[in-house]
Coordinates of C-alpha atoms and ligand atoms in Angstrom, one line a residue:
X1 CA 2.0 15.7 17.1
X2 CA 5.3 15.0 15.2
X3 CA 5.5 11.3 14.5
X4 CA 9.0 10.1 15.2
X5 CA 10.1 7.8 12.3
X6 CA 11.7 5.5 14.4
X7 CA 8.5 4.4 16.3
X8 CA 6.6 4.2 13.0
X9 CA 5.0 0.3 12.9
X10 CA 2.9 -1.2 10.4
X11 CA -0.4 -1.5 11.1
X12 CA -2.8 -3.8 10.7
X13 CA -6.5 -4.1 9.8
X14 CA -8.9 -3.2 11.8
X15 CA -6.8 -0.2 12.7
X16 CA -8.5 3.0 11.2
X17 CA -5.9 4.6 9.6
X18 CA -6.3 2.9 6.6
X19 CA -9.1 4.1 6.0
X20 CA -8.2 7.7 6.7
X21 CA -8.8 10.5 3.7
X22 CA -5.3 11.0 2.7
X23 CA -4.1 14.8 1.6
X24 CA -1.2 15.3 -0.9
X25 CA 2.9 16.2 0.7
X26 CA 5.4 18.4 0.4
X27 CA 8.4 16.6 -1.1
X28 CA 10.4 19.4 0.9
X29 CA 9.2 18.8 4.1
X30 CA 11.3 17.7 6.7
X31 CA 8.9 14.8 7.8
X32 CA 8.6 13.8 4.7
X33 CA 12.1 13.1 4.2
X34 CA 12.6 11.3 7.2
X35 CA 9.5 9.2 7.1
X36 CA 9.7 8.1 3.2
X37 CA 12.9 6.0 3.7
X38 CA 11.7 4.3 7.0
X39 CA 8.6 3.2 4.8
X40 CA 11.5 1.9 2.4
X41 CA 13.0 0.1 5.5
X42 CA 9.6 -1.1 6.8
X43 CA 8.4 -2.7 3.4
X44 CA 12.3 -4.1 2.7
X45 CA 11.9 -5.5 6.7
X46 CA 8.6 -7.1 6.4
X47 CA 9.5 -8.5 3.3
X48 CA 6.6 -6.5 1.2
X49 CA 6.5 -5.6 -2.4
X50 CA 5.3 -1.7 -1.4
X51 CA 3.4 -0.1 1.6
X52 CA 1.7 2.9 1.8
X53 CA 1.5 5.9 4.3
X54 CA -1.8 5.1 5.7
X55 CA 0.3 1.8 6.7
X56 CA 2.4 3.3 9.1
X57 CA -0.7 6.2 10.4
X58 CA 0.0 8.8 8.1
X59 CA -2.9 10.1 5.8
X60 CA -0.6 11.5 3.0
X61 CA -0.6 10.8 -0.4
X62 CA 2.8 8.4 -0.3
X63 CA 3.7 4.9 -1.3
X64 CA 7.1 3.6 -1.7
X65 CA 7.8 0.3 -3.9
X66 CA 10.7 -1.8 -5.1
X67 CA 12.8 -0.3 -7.3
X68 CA 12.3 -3.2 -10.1
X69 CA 16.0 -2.6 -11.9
X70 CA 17.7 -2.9 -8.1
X71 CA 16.7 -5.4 -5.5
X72 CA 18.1 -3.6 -2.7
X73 CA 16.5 -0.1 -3.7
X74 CA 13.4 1.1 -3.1
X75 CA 11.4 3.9 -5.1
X76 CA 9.2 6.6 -3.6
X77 CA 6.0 8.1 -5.4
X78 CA 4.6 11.0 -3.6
X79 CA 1.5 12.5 -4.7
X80 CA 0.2 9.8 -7.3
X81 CA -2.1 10.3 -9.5
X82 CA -3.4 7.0 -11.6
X83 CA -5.2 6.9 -14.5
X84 CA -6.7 3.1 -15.7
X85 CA -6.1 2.5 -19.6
X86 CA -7.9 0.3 -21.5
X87 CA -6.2 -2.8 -21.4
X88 CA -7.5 -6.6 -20.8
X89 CA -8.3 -7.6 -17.0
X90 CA -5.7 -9.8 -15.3
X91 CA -6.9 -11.7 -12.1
X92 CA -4.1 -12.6 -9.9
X93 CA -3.4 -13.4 -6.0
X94 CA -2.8 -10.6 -4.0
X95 CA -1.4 -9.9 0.3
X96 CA -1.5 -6.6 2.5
X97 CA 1.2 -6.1 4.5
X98 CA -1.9 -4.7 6.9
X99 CA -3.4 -8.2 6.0
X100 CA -1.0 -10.8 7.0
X101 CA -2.1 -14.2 6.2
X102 CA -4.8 -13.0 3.9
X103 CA -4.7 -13.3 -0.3
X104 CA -7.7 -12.2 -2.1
X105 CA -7.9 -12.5 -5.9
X106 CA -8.0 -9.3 -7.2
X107 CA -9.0 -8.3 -11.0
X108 CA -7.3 -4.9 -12.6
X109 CA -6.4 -3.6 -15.8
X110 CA -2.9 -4.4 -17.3
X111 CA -2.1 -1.1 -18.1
X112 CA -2.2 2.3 -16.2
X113 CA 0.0 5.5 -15.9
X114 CA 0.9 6.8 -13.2
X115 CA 2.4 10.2 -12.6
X116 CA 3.9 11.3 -9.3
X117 CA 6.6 13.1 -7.7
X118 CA 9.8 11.5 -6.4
X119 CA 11.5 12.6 -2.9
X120 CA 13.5 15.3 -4.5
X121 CA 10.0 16.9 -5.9
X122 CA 11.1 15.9 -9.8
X123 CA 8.6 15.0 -11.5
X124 CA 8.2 10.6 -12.4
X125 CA 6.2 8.2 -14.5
X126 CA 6.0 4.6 -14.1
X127 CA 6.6 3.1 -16.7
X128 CA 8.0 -0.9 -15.5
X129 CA 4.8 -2.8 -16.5
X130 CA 6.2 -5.2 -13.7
X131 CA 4.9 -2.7 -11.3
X132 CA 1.5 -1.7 -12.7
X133 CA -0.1 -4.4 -10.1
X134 CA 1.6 -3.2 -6.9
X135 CA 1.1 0.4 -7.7
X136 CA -2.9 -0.4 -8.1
X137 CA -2.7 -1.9 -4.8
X138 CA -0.7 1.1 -2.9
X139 CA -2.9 3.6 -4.8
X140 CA -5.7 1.9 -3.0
X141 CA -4.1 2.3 -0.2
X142 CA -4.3 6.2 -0.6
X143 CA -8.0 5.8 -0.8
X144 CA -8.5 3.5 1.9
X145 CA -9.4 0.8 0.1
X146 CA -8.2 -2.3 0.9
X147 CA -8.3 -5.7 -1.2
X148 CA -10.3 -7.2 1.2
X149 CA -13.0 -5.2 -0.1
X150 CA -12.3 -6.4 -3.4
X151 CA -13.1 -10.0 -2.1
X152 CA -15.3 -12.8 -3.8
X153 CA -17.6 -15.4 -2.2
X154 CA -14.7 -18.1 -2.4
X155 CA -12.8 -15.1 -1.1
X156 CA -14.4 -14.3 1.8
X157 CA -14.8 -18.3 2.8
X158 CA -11.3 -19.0 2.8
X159 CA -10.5 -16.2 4.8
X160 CA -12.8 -15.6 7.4
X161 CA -11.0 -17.0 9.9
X162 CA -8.3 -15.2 9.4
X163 CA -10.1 -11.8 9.4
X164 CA -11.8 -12.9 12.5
X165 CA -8.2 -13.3 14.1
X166 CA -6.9 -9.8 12.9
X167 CA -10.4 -8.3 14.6
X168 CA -9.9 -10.9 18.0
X169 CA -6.4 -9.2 18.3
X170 CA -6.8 -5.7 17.9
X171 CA -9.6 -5.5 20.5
X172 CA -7.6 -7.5 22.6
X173 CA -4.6 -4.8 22.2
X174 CA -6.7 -2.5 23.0
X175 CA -8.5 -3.8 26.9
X176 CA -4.6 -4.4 27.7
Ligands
LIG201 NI1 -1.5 -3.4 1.1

């Protein structure tokens, strides 16, 4: 089945896709074109700081974020691979597109490197410490982790009810 960008939605948690093992892309691949920039216009639409394939149902290795040095631009990192450096902790509020209404304080290190392949297949490096957070969460993403896994007692209080909703609704989407 070829997904049609067009029709590509963001889901939202339960669904399993995001937890799907993802696999790496070709940059050259058709799809691939065609699918990175709707992610672009998916994450500029709903407002979001990045998404990632598993998002939108597709187990590849892809995220796309904001292009920190243009507000209207959006860059795409296929094939990621993240390495932690040892840096202090910073704890700070995160959301999920996938998790609307949901913030979970989430503790990561302040400074990574990340090495991936842009849409044209060149190689890239982030390097915009403004981004280290978001990329953390996308890469996540790719291993179907999500931050409410990351959650704390306090946590997991203040947003049970919210979780209970995002459950309530997708089996009700489903007996329609
Ligand atoms: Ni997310």
């Amino acid at each position: 089945m070829t997904p049609d960008p067009a029709q590509l939605q963001i889901l939202m948690y339960p669904d399993p896709a995001l937890r799907a093992q993802t696999a790496p892309v070709d940059p050259s691949d058709p799809l691939v074109q065609a699918i990175v920039p709707r992610m672009m216009e998916l994450m500029f639409q709903s407002n979001g700081a990045g998404l990632a394939a598993p998002q939108v149902g597709l187990p590849w290795r892809v995220f796309v974020t904001r292009d920190p040095e243009n507000e209207e631009k959006a860059l795409a990192w296929l094939n990621p691979e993240l390495e932690l450096l040892d840096s202090p902790i910073e704890c700070d509020h995160e959301g999920c597109l996938s998790l609307p209404g949901i913030t979970v304080e989430v503790r990561r290190p302040m400074h990574i490197r990340l090495a991936a392949q842009s849409l044209d297949g060149a190689p890239v490096e982030c390097t915009d410490e403004s981004l280290f957070r978001v990329i953390q969460h996308e890469y996540d993403h790719l291993e179907g982790v999500l931050i409410i896994d990351k959650m704390s007692t306090m946590d997991r209080i203040r947003n049970r009810k919210m979780i209970k909703q995002l459950k309530t609704a997708a089996r009700n989407s489903k007996t329609e």
